[in-house]
CSV table of C-alpha atoms in Angstrom, one decimal:
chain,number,residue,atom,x,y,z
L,12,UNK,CA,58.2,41.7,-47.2
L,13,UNK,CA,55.0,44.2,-45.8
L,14,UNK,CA,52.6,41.5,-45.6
L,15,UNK,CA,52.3,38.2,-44.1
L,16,UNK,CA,49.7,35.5,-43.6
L,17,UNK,CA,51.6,33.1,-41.2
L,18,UNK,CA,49.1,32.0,-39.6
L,19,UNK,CA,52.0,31.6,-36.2
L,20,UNK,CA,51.8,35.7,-36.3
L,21,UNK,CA,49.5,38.1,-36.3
L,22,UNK,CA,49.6,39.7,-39.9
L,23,UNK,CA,50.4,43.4,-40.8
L,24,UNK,CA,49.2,44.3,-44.1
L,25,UNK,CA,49.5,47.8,-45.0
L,26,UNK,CA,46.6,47.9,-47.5
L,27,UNK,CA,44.1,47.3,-44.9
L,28,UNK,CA,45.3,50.1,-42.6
L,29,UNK,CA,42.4,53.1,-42.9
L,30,UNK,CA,43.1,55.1,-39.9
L,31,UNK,CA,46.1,56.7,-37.5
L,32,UNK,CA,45.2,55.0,-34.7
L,33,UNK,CA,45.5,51.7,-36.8
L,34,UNK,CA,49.1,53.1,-38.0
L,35,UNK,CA,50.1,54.2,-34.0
L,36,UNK,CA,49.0,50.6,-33.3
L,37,UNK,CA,50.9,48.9,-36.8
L,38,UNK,CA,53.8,51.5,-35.3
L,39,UNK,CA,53.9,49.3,-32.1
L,40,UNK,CA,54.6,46.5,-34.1
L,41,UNK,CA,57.4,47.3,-35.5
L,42,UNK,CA,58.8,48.8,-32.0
L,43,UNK,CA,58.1,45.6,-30.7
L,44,UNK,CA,60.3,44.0,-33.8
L,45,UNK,CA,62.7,46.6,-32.9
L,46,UNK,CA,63.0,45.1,-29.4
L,47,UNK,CA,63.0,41.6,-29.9
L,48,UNK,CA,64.0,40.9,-33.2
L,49,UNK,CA,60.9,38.8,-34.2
L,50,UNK,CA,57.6,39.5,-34.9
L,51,UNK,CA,55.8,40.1,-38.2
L,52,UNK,CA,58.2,43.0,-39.0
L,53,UNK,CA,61.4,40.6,-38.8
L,54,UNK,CA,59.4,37.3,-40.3
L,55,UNK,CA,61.3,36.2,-43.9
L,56,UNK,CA,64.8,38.3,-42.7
L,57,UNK,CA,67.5,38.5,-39.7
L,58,UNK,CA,66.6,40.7,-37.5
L,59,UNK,CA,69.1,41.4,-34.1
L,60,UNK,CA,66.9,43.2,-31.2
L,61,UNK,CA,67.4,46.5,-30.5
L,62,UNK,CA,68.9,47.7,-34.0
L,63,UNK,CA,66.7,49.3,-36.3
L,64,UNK,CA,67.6,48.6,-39.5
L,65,UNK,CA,66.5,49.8,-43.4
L,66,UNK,CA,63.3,47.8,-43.5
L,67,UNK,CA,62.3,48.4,-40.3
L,68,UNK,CA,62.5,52.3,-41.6
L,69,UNK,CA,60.8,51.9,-44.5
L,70,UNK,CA,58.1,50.0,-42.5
L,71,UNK,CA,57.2,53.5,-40.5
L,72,UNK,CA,57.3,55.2,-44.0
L,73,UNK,CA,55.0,53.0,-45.6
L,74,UNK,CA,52.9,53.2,-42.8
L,75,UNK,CA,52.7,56.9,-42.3
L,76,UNK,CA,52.1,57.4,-45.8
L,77,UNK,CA,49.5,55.0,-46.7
L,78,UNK,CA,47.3,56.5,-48.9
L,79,UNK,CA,44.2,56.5,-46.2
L,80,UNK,CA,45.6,59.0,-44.1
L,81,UNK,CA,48.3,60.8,-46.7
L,82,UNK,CA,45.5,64.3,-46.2
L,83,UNK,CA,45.7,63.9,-42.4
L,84,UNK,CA,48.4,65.4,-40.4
L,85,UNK,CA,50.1,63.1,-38.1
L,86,UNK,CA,48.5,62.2,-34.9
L,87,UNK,CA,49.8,62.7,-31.4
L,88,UNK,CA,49.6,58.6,-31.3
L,89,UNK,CA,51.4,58.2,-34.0
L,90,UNK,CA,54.2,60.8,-32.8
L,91,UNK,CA,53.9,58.5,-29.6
L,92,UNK,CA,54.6,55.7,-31.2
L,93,UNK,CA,57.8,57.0,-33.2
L,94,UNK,CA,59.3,58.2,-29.9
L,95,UNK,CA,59.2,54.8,-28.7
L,96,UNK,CA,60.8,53.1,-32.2
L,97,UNK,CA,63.8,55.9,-31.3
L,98,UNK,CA,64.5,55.1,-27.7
L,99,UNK,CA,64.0,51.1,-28.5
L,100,UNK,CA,66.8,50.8,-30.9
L,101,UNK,CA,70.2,51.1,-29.4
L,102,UNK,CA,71.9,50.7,-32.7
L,103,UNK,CA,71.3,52.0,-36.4
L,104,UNK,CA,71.6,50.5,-39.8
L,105,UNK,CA,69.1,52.5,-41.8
L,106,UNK,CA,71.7,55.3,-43.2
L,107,UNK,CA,69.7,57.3,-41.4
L,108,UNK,CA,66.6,57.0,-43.0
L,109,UNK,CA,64.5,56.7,-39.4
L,110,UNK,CA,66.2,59.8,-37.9
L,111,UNK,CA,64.8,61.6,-41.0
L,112,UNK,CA,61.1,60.2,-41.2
L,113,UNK,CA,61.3,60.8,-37.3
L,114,UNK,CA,62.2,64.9,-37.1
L,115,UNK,CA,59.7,65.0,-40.2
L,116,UNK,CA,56.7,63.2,-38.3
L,117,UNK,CA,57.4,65.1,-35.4
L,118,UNK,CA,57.3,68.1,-36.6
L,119,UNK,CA,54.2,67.3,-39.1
L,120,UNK,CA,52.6,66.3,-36.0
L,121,UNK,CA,53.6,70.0,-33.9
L,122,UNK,CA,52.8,72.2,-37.0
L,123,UNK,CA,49.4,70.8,-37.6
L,124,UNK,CA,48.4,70.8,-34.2
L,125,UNK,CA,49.5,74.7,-33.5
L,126,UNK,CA,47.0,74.9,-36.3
L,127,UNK,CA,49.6,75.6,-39.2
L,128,UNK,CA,48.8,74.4,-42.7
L,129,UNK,CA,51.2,71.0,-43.6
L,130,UNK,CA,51.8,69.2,-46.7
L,131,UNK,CA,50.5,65.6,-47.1
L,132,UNK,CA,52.3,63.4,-45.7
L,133,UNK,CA,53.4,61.5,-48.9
L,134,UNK,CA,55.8,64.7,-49.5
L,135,UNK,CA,56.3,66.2,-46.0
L,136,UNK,CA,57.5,62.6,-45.0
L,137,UNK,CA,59.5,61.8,-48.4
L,138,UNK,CA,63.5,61.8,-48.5
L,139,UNK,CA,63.6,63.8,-51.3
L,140,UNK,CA,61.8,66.8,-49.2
L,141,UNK,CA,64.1,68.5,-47.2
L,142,UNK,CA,62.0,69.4,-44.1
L,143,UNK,CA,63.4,73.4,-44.1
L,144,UNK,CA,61.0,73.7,-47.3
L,145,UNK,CA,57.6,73.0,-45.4
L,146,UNK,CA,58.6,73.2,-41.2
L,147,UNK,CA,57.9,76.3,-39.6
L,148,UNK,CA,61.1,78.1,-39.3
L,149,UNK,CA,59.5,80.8,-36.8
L,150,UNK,CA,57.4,80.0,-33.7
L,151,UNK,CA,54.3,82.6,-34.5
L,152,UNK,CA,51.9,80.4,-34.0
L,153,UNK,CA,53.4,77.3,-32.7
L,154,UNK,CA,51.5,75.9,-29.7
L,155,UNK,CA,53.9,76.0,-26.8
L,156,UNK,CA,52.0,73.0,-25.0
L,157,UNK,CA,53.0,71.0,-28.2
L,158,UNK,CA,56.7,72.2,-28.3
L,159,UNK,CA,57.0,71.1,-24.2
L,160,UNK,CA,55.5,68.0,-25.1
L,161,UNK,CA,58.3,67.2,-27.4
L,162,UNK,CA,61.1,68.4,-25.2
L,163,UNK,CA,59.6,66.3,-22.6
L,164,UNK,CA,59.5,63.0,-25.0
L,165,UNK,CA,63.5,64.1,-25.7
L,166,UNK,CA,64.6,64.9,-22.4
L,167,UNK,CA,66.9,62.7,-21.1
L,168,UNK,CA,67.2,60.2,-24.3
L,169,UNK,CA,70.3,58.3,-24.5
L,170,UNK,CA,69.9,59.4,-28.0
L,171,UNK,CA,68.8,62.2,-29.5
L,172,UNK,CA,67.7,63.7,-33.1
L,173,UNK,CA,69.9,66.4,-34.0
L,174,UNK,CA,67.5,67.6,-37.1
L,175,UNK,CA,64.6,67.7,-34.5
L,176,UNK,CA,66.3,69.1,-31.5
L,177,UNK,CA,67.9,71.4,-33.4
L,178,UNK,CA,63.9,72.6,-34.5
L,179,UNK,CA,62.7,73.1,-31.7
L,180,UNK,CA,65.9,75.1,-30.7
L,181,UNK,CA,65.3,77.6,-33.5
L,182,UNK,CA,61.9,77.8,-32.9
L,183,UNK,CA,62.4,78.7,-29.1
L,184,UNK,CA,64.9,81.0,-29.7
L,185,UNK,CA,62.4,82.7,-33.0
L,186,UNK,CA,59.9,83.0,-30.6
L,187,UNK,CA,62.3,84.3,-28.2
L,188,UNK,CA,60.9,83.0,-25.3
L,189,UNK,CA,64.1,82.5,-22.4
L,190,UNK,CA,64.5,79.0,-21.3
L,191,UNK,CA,63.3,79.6,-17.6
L,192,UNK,CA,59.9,79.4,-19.0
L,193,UNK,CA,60.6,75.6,-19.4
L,194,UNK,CA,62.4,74.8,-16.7
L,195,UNK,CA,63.7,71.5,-16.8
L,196,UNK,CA,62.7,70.2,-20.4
L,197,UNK,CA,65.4,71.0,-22.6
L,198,UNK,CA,68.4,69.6,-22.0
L,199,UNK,CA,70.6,71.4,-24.5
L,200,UNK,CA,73.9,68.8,-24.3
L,201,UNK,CA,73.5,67.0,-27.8
């Protein structure tokens, strides 16, 4: 169900969405589903708080990959947003589905705003693409403000995302940069 008119909650219909800040805010909606188990993500279904489960992924894909924004890269907001779906949800039962549309987003998000050329987001952010064929796999270029910014969302997580964390890692290490230069941001304990 990606749209409803109950008039007892505010609706989320996908088709009206035209901009990322309307997605980050959509986004919330569906952390704040996460969280509670209600909301118009969980209306129609049974919904236990804190797990995220497979249509609570495919809510975040639909939603960064509506056609309005499938050109744009994904926004810092957006990338905001995601961070706080993954720490909200203590438990899993999306296959893994979020933990993949996550590391994608994420790194969409970093590589467009170090200035490097990303897909759209309908095939950066698809399961079918494996992330390896689009990601920067070296750090020439990468913007090291963006790459603290993401260890500093991941730092101390109770949970972490191996495909992401392990991105970043190899793009530290490609750029070769030693790990004092980020003193306290990576914590390296998966």
């Amino acid at each position: 169900m990606l749209s409803d008119t109950s008039p007892a909650v505010s609706p989320l219909d996908i088709s009206t969405i035209s901009s990322r800040a309307a997605i980050a805010a959509a986004l919330a909606m569906v952390r704040d589903g996460v969280i509670t188990g209600e909301g118009p993500t969980a209306l129609g279904r049974i919904h236990f708080s804190r797990v995220l489960d497979a249509t609570d992924a495919s809510w975040c894909e639909r939603l960064l990959t509506t056609a309005a924004v499938n050109n744009q890269p994904v926004s810092r907001e957006e990338a905001e947003a995601l961070f706080e779906i993954n720490d909200a949800a203590t438990e899993r039962s999306d296959d893994g589905r979020f933990d993949d549309l996550f590391a994608k987003a994420i790194v969409h998000h970093a590589a467009s705003a170090s200035g490097l050329p990303v897909p759209p987001r309908s095939i950066a952010l698809s399961p079918a693409t494996a992330i390896e064929s689009w990601a920067p796999t070296k750090a020439v270029g990468v913007n090291i403000e963006v790459l603290e910014w993401i260890a500093t969302q991941m730092r101390g997580k109770r949970r972490s995302n191996r495909h992401l964390m392990a991105l970043v890692v190899s793009l530290i290490g490609a750029a070769t940069l030693p790990l004092v230069h980020f003193p306290n941001i990576f914590d390296l304990g998966m």
